[in-house]
């Protein structure tokens, strides 16, 4: 196995890609996809690829595209090299934002970039700064260098097996790129009779504790659900608060219990997910008055390893009942103390209660009362009131609100539903690619490589496989913007190619660059490992996979 000179190539490709502002969603994603393709095809390599180009994302309002190249080998067995080319925004850079895409300029300002409590380390020169440097344009640069090397080898002799490189936009938003990629890989597979042995994603991994010397490889990936809560109180004047119920209080009590609650962490394969956090919370008042807020809502980010949507809904319902029951008892006690302190006669009040319902339950109840045609028409009317570009979480809220008004119910109530996006969790999948990775790990103890199950950060890898026994009934029934019709999707709807994901069923691994500070202004990638060691390790994995395929054929 020849050791290649990767460093300068990968560094150059990374700097070129980082220089392109490709904040998602936006037009810059189109520019960076073209840049990836240009780098892959430079030096007349386009003639070597079996196929190359830009694959448009269906029904995308931004007209974005995936960049791809395909090298057909002697065998239909096919490896996919995956990476995303978009980034989050740069407002967090503050006064340094003008240099967010200029690694050399940021390197001069390393002390300003690093947090005040974080000392500037002696090895700062080993790190490249910049938005997207770690997450994950350096990983895409590694894939470009690998693919170009394979193409140059294919000039002399066909590869032992086939390889696809896919660079996708929109990972930081709703993964439209990789969802198109699933359809593309199936089309490519049908056209050339391919058998996908697995996917190597090169997104960044990071230290798990201060001073951690290891580099991590992950088999499988964590999933995500976004349960949302419409909290309906009871109106009242602020001078008579006990006659009503503040919707913000309901939401606050639930957030207090659910957010950062490790009882809701999922555990499997030696990994425990991060606890849930709220990503958005607000009431629905649009102006000042002295009426108690009547409605509030929030949504909760929950990572999963084994938990399915129906199971989580039931867990959340039970917690809501417990927490809000305790809240009502506290309000009852407060009212009695207030009456006594005010010199009033303590009156026996009707017992307070709060209903906990799912969206599917409210929908079924309303359909039974009014008929499905009327309910569908009302929700369709609500859908059309809002532009197709409206945030899907906001559209979901409007639909739940409309259904609630249509139901004729009165509060206090909490309606639990799901908002997009949904990320399926994917467990480790044994196979030849796993065996090849294990073999390379064993031959490089100096790199301190450790393989673990479940990539702990949200990843496009979630959509490259879906278990045949996955039960998504509770998800689709409780997601107001879900659209699984065979026709073109409605603007603002959410759908996943579930059958295509199951059919593709590719084992997924994340073996990426070593980075830190992703989505922060000190985002950076460690160059010696990422630009030199990593591409060599991946190259050796490809060689090892070829050896294993030979052994399998001989056996």
Short mmCIF file of N, CA and C in Angstrom, two decimals, residues 289-365:
data_model
loop_
_atom_site.label_atom_id
_atom_site.label_comp_id
_atom_site.label_asym_id
_atom_site.label_seq_id
_atom_site.Cartn_x
_atom_site.Cartn_y
_atom_site.Cartn_z
N UNK A 289 -52.30 43.27 25.71
CA UNK A 289 -53.55 43.50 26.40
C UNK A 289 -53.44 42.84 27.77
N UNK A 290 -54.49 42.92 28.57
CA UNK A 290 -54.43 42.38 29.93
C UNK A 290 -55.22 41.09 30.06
N UNK A 291 -55.32 40.36 28.98
CA UNK A 291 -55.90 39.03 29.03
C UNK A 291 -54.78 38.01 29.19
N UNK A 292 -55.03 36.97 29.97
CA UNK A 292 -54.04 35.91 30.10
C UNK A 292 -53.74 35.31 28.72
N UNK A 293 -52.49 35.01 28.44
CA UNK A 293 -52.18 34.33 27.17
C UNK A 293 -52.99 33.05 27.06
N UNK A 294 -53.68 32.92 25.92
CA UNK A 294 -54.62 31.82 25.77
C UNK A 294 -53.96 30.60 25.13
N UNK A 295 -52.94 30.82 24.30
CA UNK A 295 -52.25 29.72 23.64
C UNK A 295 -50.74 29.96 23.63
N UNK A 296 -50.00 28.88 23.79
CA UNK A 296 -48.55 28.91 23.68
C UNK A 296 -48.11 27.60 23.06
N UNK A 297 -46.90 27.60 22.49
CA UNK A 297 -46.41 26.33 21.96
C UNK A 297 -44.91 26.28 22.02
N UNK A 298 -44.40 25.07 21.96
CA UNK A 298 -42.95 24.86 21.90
C UNK A 298 -42.69 23.52 21.24
N UNK A 299 -41.47 23.35 20.77
CA UNK A 299 -41.09 22.03 20.28
C UNK A 299 -39.77 21.62 20.88
N UNK A 300 -39.61 20.31 20.98
CA UNK A 300 -38.58 19.70 21.81
C UNK A 300 -37.74 18.77 20.94
N UNK A 301 -36.45 18.98 20.95
CA UNK A 301 -35.53 18.12 20.19
C UNK A 301 -35.18 16.89 21.05
N UNK A 302 -35.53 15.71 20.56
CA UNK A 302 -35.25 14.47 21.28
C UNK A 302 -34.48 13.52 20.36
N UNK A 303 -33.29 13.12 20.80
CA UNK A 303 -32.46 12.19 20.05
C UNK A 303 -32.81 10.76 20.44
N UNK A 304 -32.72 9.86 19.46
CA UNK A 304 -33.15 8.48 19.69
C UNK A 304 -32.09 7.49 19.22
N UNK A 305 -32.06 6.36 19.88
CA UNK A 305 -31.25 5.22 19.46
C UNK A 305 -32.14 4.01 19.18
N UNK A 306 -33.19 3.85 19.98
CA UNK A 306 -34.12 2.74 19.80
C UNK A 306 -35.58 3.17 19.92
N UNK A 307 -35.85 4.31 20.52
CA UNK A 307 -37.22 4.76 20.78
C UNK A 307 -37.95 5.08 19.49
N UNK A 308 -39.17 4.56 19.35
CA UNK A 308 -39.98 4.79 18.17
C UNK A 308 -41.02 5.89 18.46
N UNK A 309 -41.60 6.50 17.42
CA UNK A 309 -42.50 7.63 17.61
C UNK A 309 -43.69 7.35 18.52
N UNK A 310 -44.33 6.18 18.37
CA UNK A 310 -45.48 5.87 19.22
C UNK A 310 -45.09 5.73 20.68
N UNK A 311 -43.97 5.11 20.92
CA UNK A 311 -43.48 4.93 22.29
C UNK A 311 -43.20 6.28 22.94
N UNK A 312 -42.57 7.19 22.19
CA UNK A 312 -42.27 8.50 22.75
C UNK A 312 -43.53 9.29 23.04
N UNK A 313 -44.52 9.22 22.15
CA UNK A 313 -45.77 9.94 22.39
C UNK A 313 -46.41 9.53 23.71
N UNK A 314 -46.43 8.23 23.97
CA UNK A 314 -47.05 7.76 25.21
C UNK A 314 -46.25 8.20 26.43
N UNK A 315 -44.94 8.17 26.33
CA UNK A 315 -44.09 8.64 27.44
C UNK A 315 -44.36 10.12 27.72
N UNK A 316 -44.45 10.92 26.66
CA UNK A 316 -44.68 12.36 26.84
C UNK A 316 -46.08 12.63 27.39
N UNK A 317 -47.05 11.86 26.95
CA UNK A 317 -48.41 12.04 27.49
C UNK A 317 -48.42 11.80 29.00
N UNK A 318 -47.78 10.73 29.42
CA UNK A 318 -47.76 10.42 30.85
C UNK A 318 -47.03 11.49 31.66
N UNK A 319 -45.93 11.99 31.13
CA UNK A 319 -45.20 13.04 31.86
C UNK A 319 -46.04 14.31 31.92
N UNK A 320 -46.71 14.66 30.83
CA UNK A 320 -47.57 15.84 30.85
C UNK A 320 -48.66 15.72 31.91
N UNK A 321 -49.28 14.56 31.98
CA UNK A 321 -50.34 14.35 32.96
C UNK A 321 -49.82 14.53 34.38
N UNK A 322 -48.65 13.96 34.64
CA UNK A 322 -48.08 14.04 35.99
C UNK A 322 -47.69 15.47 36.34
N UNK A 323 -46.95 16.11 35.46
CA UNK A 323 -46.41 17.45 35.73
C UNK A 323 -47.54 18.47 35.85
N UNK A 324 -48.50 18.42 34.94
CA UNK A 324 -49.57 19.41 34.97
C UNK A 324 -50.56 19.13 36.11
N UNK A 325 -50.71 17.87 36.49
CA UNK A 325 -51.51 17.57 37.67
C UNK A 325 -50.91 18.20 38.92
N UNK A 326 -49.58 18.14 39.05
CA UNK A 326 -48.90 18.77 40.18
C UNK A 326 -49.04 20.29 40.12
N UNK A 327 -48.97 20.84 38.92
CA UNK A 327 -49.13 22.29 38.76
C UNK A 327 -50.52 22.75 39.21
N UNK A 328 -51.55 22.00 38.82
CA UNK A 328 -52.91 22.38 39.21
C UNK A 328 -53.10 22.29 40.72
N UNK A 329 -52.51 21.31 41.35
CA UNK A 329 -52.58 21.21 42.81
C UNK A 329 -51.93 22.43 43.46
N UNK A 330 -50.81 22.88 42.87
CA UNK A 330 -50.13 24.05 43.42
C UNK A 330 -50.98 25.31 43.25
N UNK A 331 -51.66 25.42 42.09
CA UNK A 331 -52.53 26.58 41.86
C UNK A 331 -53.70 26.57 42.84
N UNK A 332 -54.27 25.37 43.09
CA UNK A 332 -55.37 25.26 44.06
C UNK A 332 -54.91 25.74 45.44
N UNK A 333 -53.72 25.29 45.84
CA UNK A 333 -53.21 25.69 47.15
C UNK A 333 -52.92 27.19 47.20
N UNK A 334 -52.41 27.73 46.10
CA UNK A 334 -52.14 29.16 46.04
C UNK A 334 -53.43 29.96 46.16
N UNK A 335 -54.46 29.50 45.48
CA UNK A 335 -55.74 30.21 45.54
C UNK A 335 -56.30 30.20 46.95
N UNK A 336 -56.21 29.10 47.67
CA UNK A 336 -56.71 29.05 49.05
C UNK A 336 -55.94 30.02 49.94
N UNK A 337 -54.61 30.06 49.79
CA UNK A 337 -53.81 30.98 50.60
C UNK A 337 -54.15 32.44 50.26
N UNK A 338 -54.35 32.71 48.98
CA UNK A 338 -54.68 34.07 48.57
C UNK A 338 -56.03 34.51 49.13
N UNK A 339 -57.01 33.61 49.11
CA UNK A 339 -58.32 33.94 49.66
C UNK A 339 -58.22 34.22 51.16
N UNK A 340 -57.45 33.41 51.85
CA UNK A 340 -57.29 33.62 53.29
C UNK A 340 -56.57 34.94 53.57
N UNK A 341 -55.51 35.22 52.80
CA UNK A 341 -54.76 36.45 53.00
C UNK A 341 -55.60 37.68 52.67
N UNK A 342 -56.55 37.51 51.76
CA UNK A 342 -57.40 38.63 51.35
C UNK A 342 -58.61 38.78 52.26
N UNK A 343 -58.76 37.91 53.23
CA UNK A 343 -59.89 37.98 54.14
C UNK A 343 -61.18 37.48 53.52
N UNK A 344 -61.05 36.73 52.45
CA UNK A 344 -62.24 36.21 51.79
C UNK A 344 -62.60 34.84 52.36
N UNK A 345 -63.85 34.50 52.19
CA UNK A 345 -64.27 33.16 52.56
C UNK A 345 -63.69 32.18 51.55
N UNK A 346 -63.05 31.13 52.05
CA UNK A 346 -62.45 30.14 51.16
C UNK A 346 -63.55 29.35 50.50
N UNK A 347 -63.64 29.50 49.17
CA UNK A 347 -64.71 28.85 48.41
C UNK A 347 -64.21 27.55 47.81
N UNK A 348 -65.09 26.61 47.76
CA UNK A 348 -64.75 25.34 47.11
C UNK A 348 -64.91 25.53 45.60
N UNK A 349 -63.78 25.40 44.87
CA UNK A 349 -63.80 25.55 43.43
C UNK A 349 -63.98 24.19 42.75
N UNK A 350 -64.54 24.27 41.55
CA UNK A 350 -64.61 23.06 40.75
C UNK A 350 -63.20 22.57 40.45
N UNK A 351 -62.97 21.29 40.54
CA UNK A 351 -61.63 20.74 40.35
C UNK A 351 -61.09 21.12 38.97
N UNK A 352 -59.88 21.65 38.97
CA UNK A 352 -59.24 22.00 37.70
C UNK A 352 -58.71 20.74 37.03
N UNK A 353 -58.70 20.75 35.69
CA UNK A 353 -58.14 19.62 34.96
C UNK A 353 -57.61 20.10 33.62
N UNK A 354 -56.70 19.34 33.08
CA UNK A 354 -56.13 19.63 31.76
C UNK A 354 -56.15 18.34 30.95
N UNK A 355 -56.71 18.41 29.75
CA UNK A 355 -56.73 17.25 28.87
C UNK A 355 -55.40 17.16 28.11
N UNK A 356 -54.91 15.95 27.94
CA UNK A 356 -53.70 15.71 27.15
C UNK A 356 -54.11 14.86 25.96
N UNK A 357 -54.02 15.42 24.76
CA UNK A 357 -54.47 14.75 23.56
C UNK A 357 -53.38 14.76 22.50
N UNK A 358 -53.42 13.78 21.61
CA UNK A 358 -52.54 13.81 20.44
C UNK A 358 -53.29 14.44 19.28
N UNK A 359 -52.55 14.88 18.30
CA UNK A 359 -53.16 15.45 17.10
C UNK A 359 -54.10 14.44 16.44
N UNK A 360 -53.65 13.19 16.37
CA UNK A 360 -54.47 12.16 15.73
C UNK A 360 -55.80 11.98 16.46
N UNK A 361 -55.79 12.09 17.78
CA UNK A 361 -57.02 11.95 18.56
C UNK A 361 -57.97 13.12 18.29
N UNK A 362 -57.44 14.34 18.24
CA UNK A 362 -58.28 15.50 17.95
C UNK A 362 -58.84 15.40 16.54
N UNK A 363 -58.01 14.96 15.62
CA UNK A 363 -58.46 14.83 14.23
C UNK A 363 -59.60 13.80 14.13
N UNK A 364 -59.41 12.63 14.74
CA UNK A 364 -60.43 11.58 14.66
C UNK A 364 -61.74 12.04 15.31
N UNK A 365 -61.63 12.71 16.44
CA UNK A 365 -62.81 13.19 17.15
C UNK A 365 -63.56 14.23 16.31
#
